[in-house]
Short mmCIF file of C-alpha atoms in Angstrom, two decimals:
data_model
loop_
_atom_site.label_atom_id
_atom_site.label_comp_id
_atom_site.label_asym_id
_atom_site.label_seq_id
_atom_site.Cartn_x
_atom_site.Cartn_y
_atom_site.Cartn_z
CA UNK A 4 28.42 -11.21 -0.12
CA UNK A 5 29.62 -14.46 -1.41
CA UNK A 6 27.91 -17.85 -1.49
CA UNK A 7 24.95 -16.83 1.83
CA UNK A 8 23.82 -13.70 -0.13
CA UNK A 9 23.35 -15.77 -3.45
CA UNK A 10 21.46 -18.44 -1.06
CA UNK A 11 18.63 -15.79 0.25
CA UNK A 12 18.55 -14.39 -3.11
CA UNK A 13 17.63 -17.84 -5.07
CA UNK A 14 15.29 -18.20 -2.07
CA UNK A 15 13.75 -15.19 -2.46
CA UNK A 16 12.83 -15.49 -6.14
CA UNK A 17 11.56 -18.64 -5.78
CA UNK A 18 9.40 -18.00 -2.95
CA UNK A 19 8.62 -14.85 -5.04
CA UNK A 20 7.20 -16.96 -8.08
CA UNK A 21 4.93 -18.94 -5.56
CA UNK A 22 3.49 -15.39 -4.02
CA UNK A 23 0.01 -15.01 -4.30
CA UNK A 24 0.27 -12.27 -6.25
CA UNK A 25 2.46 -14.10 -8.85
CA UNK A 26 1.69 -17.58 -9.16
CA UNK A 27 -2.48 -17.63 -9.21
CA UNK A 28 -2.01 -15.67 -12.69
CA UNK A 29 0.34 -18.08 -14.72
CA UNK A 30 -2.06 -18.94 -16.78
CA UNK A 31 -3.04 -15.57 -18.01
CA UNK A 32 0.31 -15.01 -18.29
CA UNK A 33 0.86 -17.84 -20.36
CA UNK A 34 -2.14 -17.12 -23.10
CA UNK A 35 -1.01 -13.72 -23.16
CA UNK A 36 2.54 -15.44 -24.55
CA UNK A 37 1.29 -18.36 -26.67
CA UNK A 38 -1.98 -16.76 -27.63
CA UNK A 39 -3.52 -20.19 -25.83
CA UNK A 40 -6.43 -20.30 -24.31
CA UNK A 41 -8.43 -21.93 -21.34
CA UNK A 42 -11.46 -24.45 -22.04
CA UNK A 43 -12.87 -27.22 -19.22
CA UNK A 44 -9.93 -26.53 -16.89
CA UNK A 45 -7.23 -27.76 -19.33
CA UNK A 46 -4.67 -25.02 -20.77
CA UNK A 47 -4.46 -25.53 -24.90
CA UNK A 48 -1.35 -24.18 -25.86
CA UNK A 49 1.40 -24.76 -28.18
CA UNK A 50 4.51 -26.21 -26.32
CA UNK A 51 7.01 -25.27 -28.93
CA UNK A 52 5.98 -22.03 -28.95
CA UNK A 53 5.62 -21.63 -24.78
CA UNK A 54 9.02 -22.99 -24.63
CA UNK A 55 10.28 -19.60 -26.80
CA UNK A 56 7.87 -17.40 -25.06
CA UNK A 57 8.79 -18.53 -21.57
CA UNK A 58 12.29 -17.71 -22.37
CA UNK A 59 11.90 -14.40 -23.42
CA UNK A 60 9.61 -13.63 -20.86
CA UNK A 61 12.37 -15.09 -18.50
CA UNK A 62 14.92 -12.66 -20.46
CA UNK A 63 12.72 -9.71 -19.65
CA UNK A 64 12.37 -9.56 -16.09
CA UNK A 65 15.87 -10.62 -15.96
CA UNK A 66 17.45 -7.84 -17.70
CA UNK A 67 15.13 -5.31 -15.28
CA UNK A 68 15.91 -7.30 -12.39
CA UNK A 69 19.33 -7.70 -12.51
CA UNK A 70 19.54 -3.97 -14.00
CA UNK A 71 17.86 -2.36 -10.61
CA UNK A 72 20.28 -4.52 -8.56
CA UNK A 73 23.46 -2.45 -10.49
CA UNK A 74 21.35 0.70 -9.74
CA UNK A 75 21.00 -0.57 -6.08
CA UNK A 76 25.03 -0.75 -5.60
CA UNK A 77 25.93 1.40 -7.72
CA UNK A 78 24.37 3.94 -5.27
CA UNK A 79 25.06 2.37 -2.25
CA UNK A 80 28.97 2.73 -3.74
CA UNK A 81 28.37 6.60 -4.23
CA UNK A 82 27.45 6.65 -0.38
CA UNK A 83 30.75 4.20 1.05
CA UNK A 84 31.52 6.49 3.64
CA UNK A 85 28.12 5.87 5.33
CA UNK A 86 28.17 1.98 4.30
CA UNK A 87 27.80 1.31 8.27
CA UNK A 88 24.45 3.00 8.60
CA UNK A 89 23.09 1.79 5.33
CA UNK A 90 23.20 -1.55 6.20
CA UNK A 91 21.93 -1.21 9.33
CA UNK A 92 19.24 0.39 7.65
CA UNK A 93 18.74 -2.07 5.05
CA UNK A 94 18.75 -4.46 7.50
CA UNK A 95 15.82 -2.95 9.61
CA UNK A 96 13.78 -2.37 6.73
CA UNK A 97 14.25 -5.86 5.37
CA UNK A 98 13.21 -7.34 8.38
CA UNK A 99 9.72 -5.28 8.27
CA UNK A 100 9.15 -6.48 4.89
CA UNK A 101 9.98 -9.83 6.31
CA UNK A 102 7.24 -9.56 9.02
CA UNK A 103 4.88 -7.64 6.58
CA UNK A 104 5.33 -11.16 4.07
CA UNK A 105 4.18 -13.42 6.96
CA UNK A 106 1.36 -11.92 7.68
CA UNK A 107 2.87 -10.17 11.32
CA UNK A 108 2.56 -7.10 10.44
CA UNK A 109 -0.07 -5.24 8.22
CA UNK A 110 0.86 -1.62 6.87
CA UNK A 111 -1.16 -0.91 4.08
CA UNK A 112 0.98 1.22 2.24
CA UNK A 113 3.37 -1.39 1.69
CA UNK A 114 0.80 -3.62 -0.33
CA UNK A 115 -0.40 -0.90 -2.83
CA UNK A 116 -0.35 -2.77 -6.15
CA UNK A 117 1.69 -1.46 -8.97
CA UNK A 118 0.98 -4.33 -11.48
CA UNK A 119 0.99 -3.68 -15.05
CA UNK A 120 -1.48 -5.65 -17.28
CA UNK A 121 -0.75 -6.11 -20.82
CA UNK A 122 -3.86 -5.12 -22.96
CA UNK A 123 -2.43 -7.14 -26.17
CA UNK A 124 -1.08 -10.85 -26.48
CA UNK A 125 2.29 -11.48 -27.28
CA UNK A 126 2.49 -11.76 -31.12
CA UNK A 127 6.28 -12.65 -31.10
CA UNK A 128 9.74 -13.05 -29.54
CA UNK A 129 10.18 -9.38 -28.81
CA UNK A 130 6.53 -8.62 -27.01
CA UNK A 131 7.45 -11.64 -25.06
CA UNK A 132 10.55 -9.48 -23.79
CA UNK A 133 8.79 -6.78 -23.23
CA UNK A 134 5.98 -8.33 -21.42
CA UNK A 135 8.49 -9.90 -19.01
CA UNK A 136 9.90 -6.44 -18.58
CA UNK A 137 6.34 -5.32 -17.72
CA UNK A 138 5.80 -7.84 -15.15
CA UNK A 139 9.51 -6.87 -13.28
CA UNK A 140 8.34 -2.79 -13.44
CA UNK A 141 4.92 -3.72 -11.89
CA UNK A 142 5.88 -4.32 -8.68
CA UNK A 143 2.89 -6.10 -6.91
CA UNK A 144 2.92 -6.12 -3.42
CA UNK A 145 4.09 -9.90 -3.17
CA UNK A 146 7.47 -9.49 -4.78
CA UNK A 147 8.27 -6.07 -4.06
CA UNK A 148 8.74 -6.36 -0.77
CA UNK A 149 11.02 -9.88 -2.00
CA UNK A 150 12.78 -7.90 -4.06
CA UNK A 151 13.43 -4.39 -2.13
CA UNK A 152 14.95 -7.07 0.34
CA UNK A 153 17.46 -8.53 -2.18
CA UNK A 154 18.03 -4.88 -3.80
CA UNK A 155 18.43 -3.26 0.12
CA UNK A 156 21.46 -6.29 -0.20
CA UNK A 157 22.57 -5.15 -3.28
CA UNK A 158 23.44 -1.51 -2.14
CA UNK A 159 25.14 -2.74 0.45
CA UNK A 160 27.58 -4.71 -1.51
CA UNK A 161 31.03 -3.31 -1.94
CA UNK A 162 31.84 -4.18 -5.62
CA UNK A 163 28.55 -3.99 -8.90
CA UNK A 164 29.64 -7.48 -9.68
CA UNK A 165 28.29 -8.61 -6.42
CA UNK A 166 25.28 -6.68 -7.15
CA UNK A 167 24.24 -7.70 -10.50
CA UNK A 168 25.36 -11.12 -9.24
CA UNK A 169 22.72 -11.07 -6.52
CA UNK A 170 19.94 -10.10 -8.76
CA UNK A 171 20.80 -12.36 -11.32
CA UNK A 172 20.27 -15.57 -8.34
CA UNK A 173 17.06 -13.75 -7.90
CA UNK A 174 15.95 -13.77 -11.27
CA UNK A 175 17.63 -17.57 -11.45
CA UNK A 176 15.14 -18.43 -8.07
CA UNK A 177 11.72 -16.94 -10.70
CA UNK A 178 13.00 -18.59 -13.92
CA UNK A 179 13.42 -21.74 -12.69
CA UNK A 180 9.91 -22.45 -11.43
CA UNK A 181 8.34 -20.75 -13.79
CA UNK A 182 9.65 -22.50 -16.23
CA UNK A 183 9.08 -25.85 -15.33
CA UNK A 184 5.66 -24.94 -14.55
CA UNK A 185 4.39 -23.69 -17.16
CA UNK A 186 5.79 -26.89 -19.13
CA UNK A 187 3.64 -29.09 -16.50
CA UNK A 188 0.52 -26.84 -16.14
CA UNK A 189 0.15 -27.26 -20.37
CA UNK A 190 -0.09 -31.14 -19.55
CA UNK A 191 -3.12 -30.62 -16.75
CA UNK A 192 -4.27 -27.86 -14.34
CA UNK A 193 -4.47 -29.96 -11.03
CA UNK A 194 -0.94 -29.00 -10.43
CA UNK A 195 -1.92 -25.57 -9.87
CA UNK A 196 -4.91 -26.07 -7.43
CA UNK A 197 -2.88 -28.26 -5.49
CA UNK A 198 -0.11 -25.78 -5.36
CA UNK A 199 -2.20 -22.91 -4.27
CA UNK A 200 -3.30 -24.47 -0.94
CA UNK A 201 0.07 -24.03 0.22
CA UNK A 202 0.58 -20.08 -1.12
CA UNK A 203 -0.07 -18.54 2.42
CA UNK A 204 2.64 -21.04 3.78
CA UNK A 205 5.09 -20.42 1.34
CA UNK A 206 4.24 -16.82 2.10
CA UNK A 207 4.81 -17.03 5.61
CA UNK A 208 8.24 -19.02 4.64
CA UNK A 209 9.42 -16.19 2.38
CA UNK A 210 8.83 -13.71 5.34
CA UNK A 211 10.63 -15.47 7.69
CA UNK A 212 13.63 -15.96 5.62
CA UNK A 213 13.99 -12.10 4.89
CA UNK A 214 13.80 -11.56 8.84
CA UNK A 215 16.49 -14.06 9.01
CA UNK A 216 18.33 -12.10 6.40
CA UNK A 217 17.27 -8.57 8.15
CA UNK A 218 18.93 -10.02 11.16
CA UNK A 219 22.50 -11.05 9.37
CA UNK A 220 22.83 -7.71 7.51
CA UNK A 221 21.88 -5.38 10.65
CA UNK A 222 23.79 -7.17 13.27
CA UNK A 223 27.17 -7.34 11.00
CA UNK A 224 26.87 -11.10 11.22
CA UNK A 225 26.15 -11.29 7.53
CA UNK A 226 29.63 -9.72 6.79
CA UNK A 227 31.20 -12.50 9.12
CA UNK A 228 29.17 -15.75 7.58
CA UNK A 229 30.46 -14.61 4.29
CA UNK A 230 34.23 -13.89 4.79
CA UNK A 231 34.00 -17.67 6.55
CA UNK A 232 31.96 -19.07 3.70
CA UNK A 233 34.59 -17.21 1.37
CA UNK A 234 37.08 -20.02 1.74
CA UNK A 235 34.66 -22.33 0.64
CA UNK A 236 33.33 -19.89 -1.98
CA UNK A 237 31.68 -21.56 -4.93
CA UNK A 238 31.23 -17.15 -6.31
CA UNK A 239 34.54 -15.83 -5.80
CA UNK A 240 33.57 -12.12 -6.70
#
């Protein structure tokens, strides 16, 4: 899949992070990790203690992430002899999430929420794990559709490494952002207003990248870009 596959992928996380369905709640997020709290629009929270939290929250999702992507070739492996059809599959399908992420298209199954609230804060290094793991099983209708694209990839890649590769730029595109965030957003909240009146761009952004992507992967043109790009391969897999 080589370098183009790891560029939709880091896309497509961080796109993901600045979802609606994602990015509104970082704040909760983050009290449910520090045990902070919320008072006259400033977030009191301690930063030693977010930087720990944030990174096993990061660790979390990550290991689900980038343990559904090995699922994702694994079984697209079992089923080589049909690879042809599967990716022309994958590709259709990823380019109706695409249009279903900008807004073009509106099927209502396809934005069910599956989101898994924590009832308890994080009390230590572990829960903060697990809560991240949490967040990557409850796939909200914002990032699933992200990262059913990315997986859809995934089982279309020939080798696991590529696979677990792919979901690991994913999870790279989330981390990232959220990380850095949720450093600046303990300093002052305006970051986060200002930030949200461009969420239904950014949506519309993420959406068209996927069609993009839908396009390469059911036209065979993906396969081409990448054995060009593999001479110049930064990921030689």
């Amino acid at each position: 899949m080589s370098d183009i596959g790891i560029f939709f992928a880091l896309a497509a996380g961080v796109l993901s992070f600045f979802s609606p369905c994602v990015f509104p709640l970082l704040p909760a997020y983050i009290t449910h990790l520090t045990g902070g709290k919320i008072e006259d629009s400033k977030l009191y929270v301690n930063r030693h203690l977010l930087y720990l939290r944030s990174f096993g929250f990061i660790m979390g999702f990550s290991i689900i992430f980038i343990a559904l992507g090995a699922s994702a070739t694994f079984i697209g492996k079992l089923l080589m002899d049909y690879r042809i059809i599967i990716m022309q599959i994958a590709g259709l399908l990823i380019i109706i999430f695409g249009l279903q992420m900008a807004g073009l298209l509106n099927f209502k199954f396809l934005m069910r929420e599956k989101r898994i609230q924590p009832e308890h804060k994080s009390k230590n290094m572990l829960s903060s794990i697990l809560l991240g793991m949490a967040f990557a099983s409850g796939w909200s209708p914002c990032v699933g559709l992200a990262l059913s694209s990315i997986l859809l990839l995934a089982s279309s890649s020939d080798t696991l490494t590529k696979g677990i590769f792919l979901l690991s730029g994913y999870s790279l595109g989330m981390a990232i952002p959220f990380f850095i965030i949720s450093i600046g957003i303990s300093y002052s909240l305006k970051m986060m207003r200002k930030i949200n009146k461009y969420l239904a761009k950014l949506a519309f952004i993420n959406g068209i990248i996927m069609v993009v992507l839908g396009f390469l992967v059911l036209s065979g043109q993906m396969q081409k870009i990448s054995a060009w790009l593999s001479a110049y391969s930064l990921f030689q897999l």
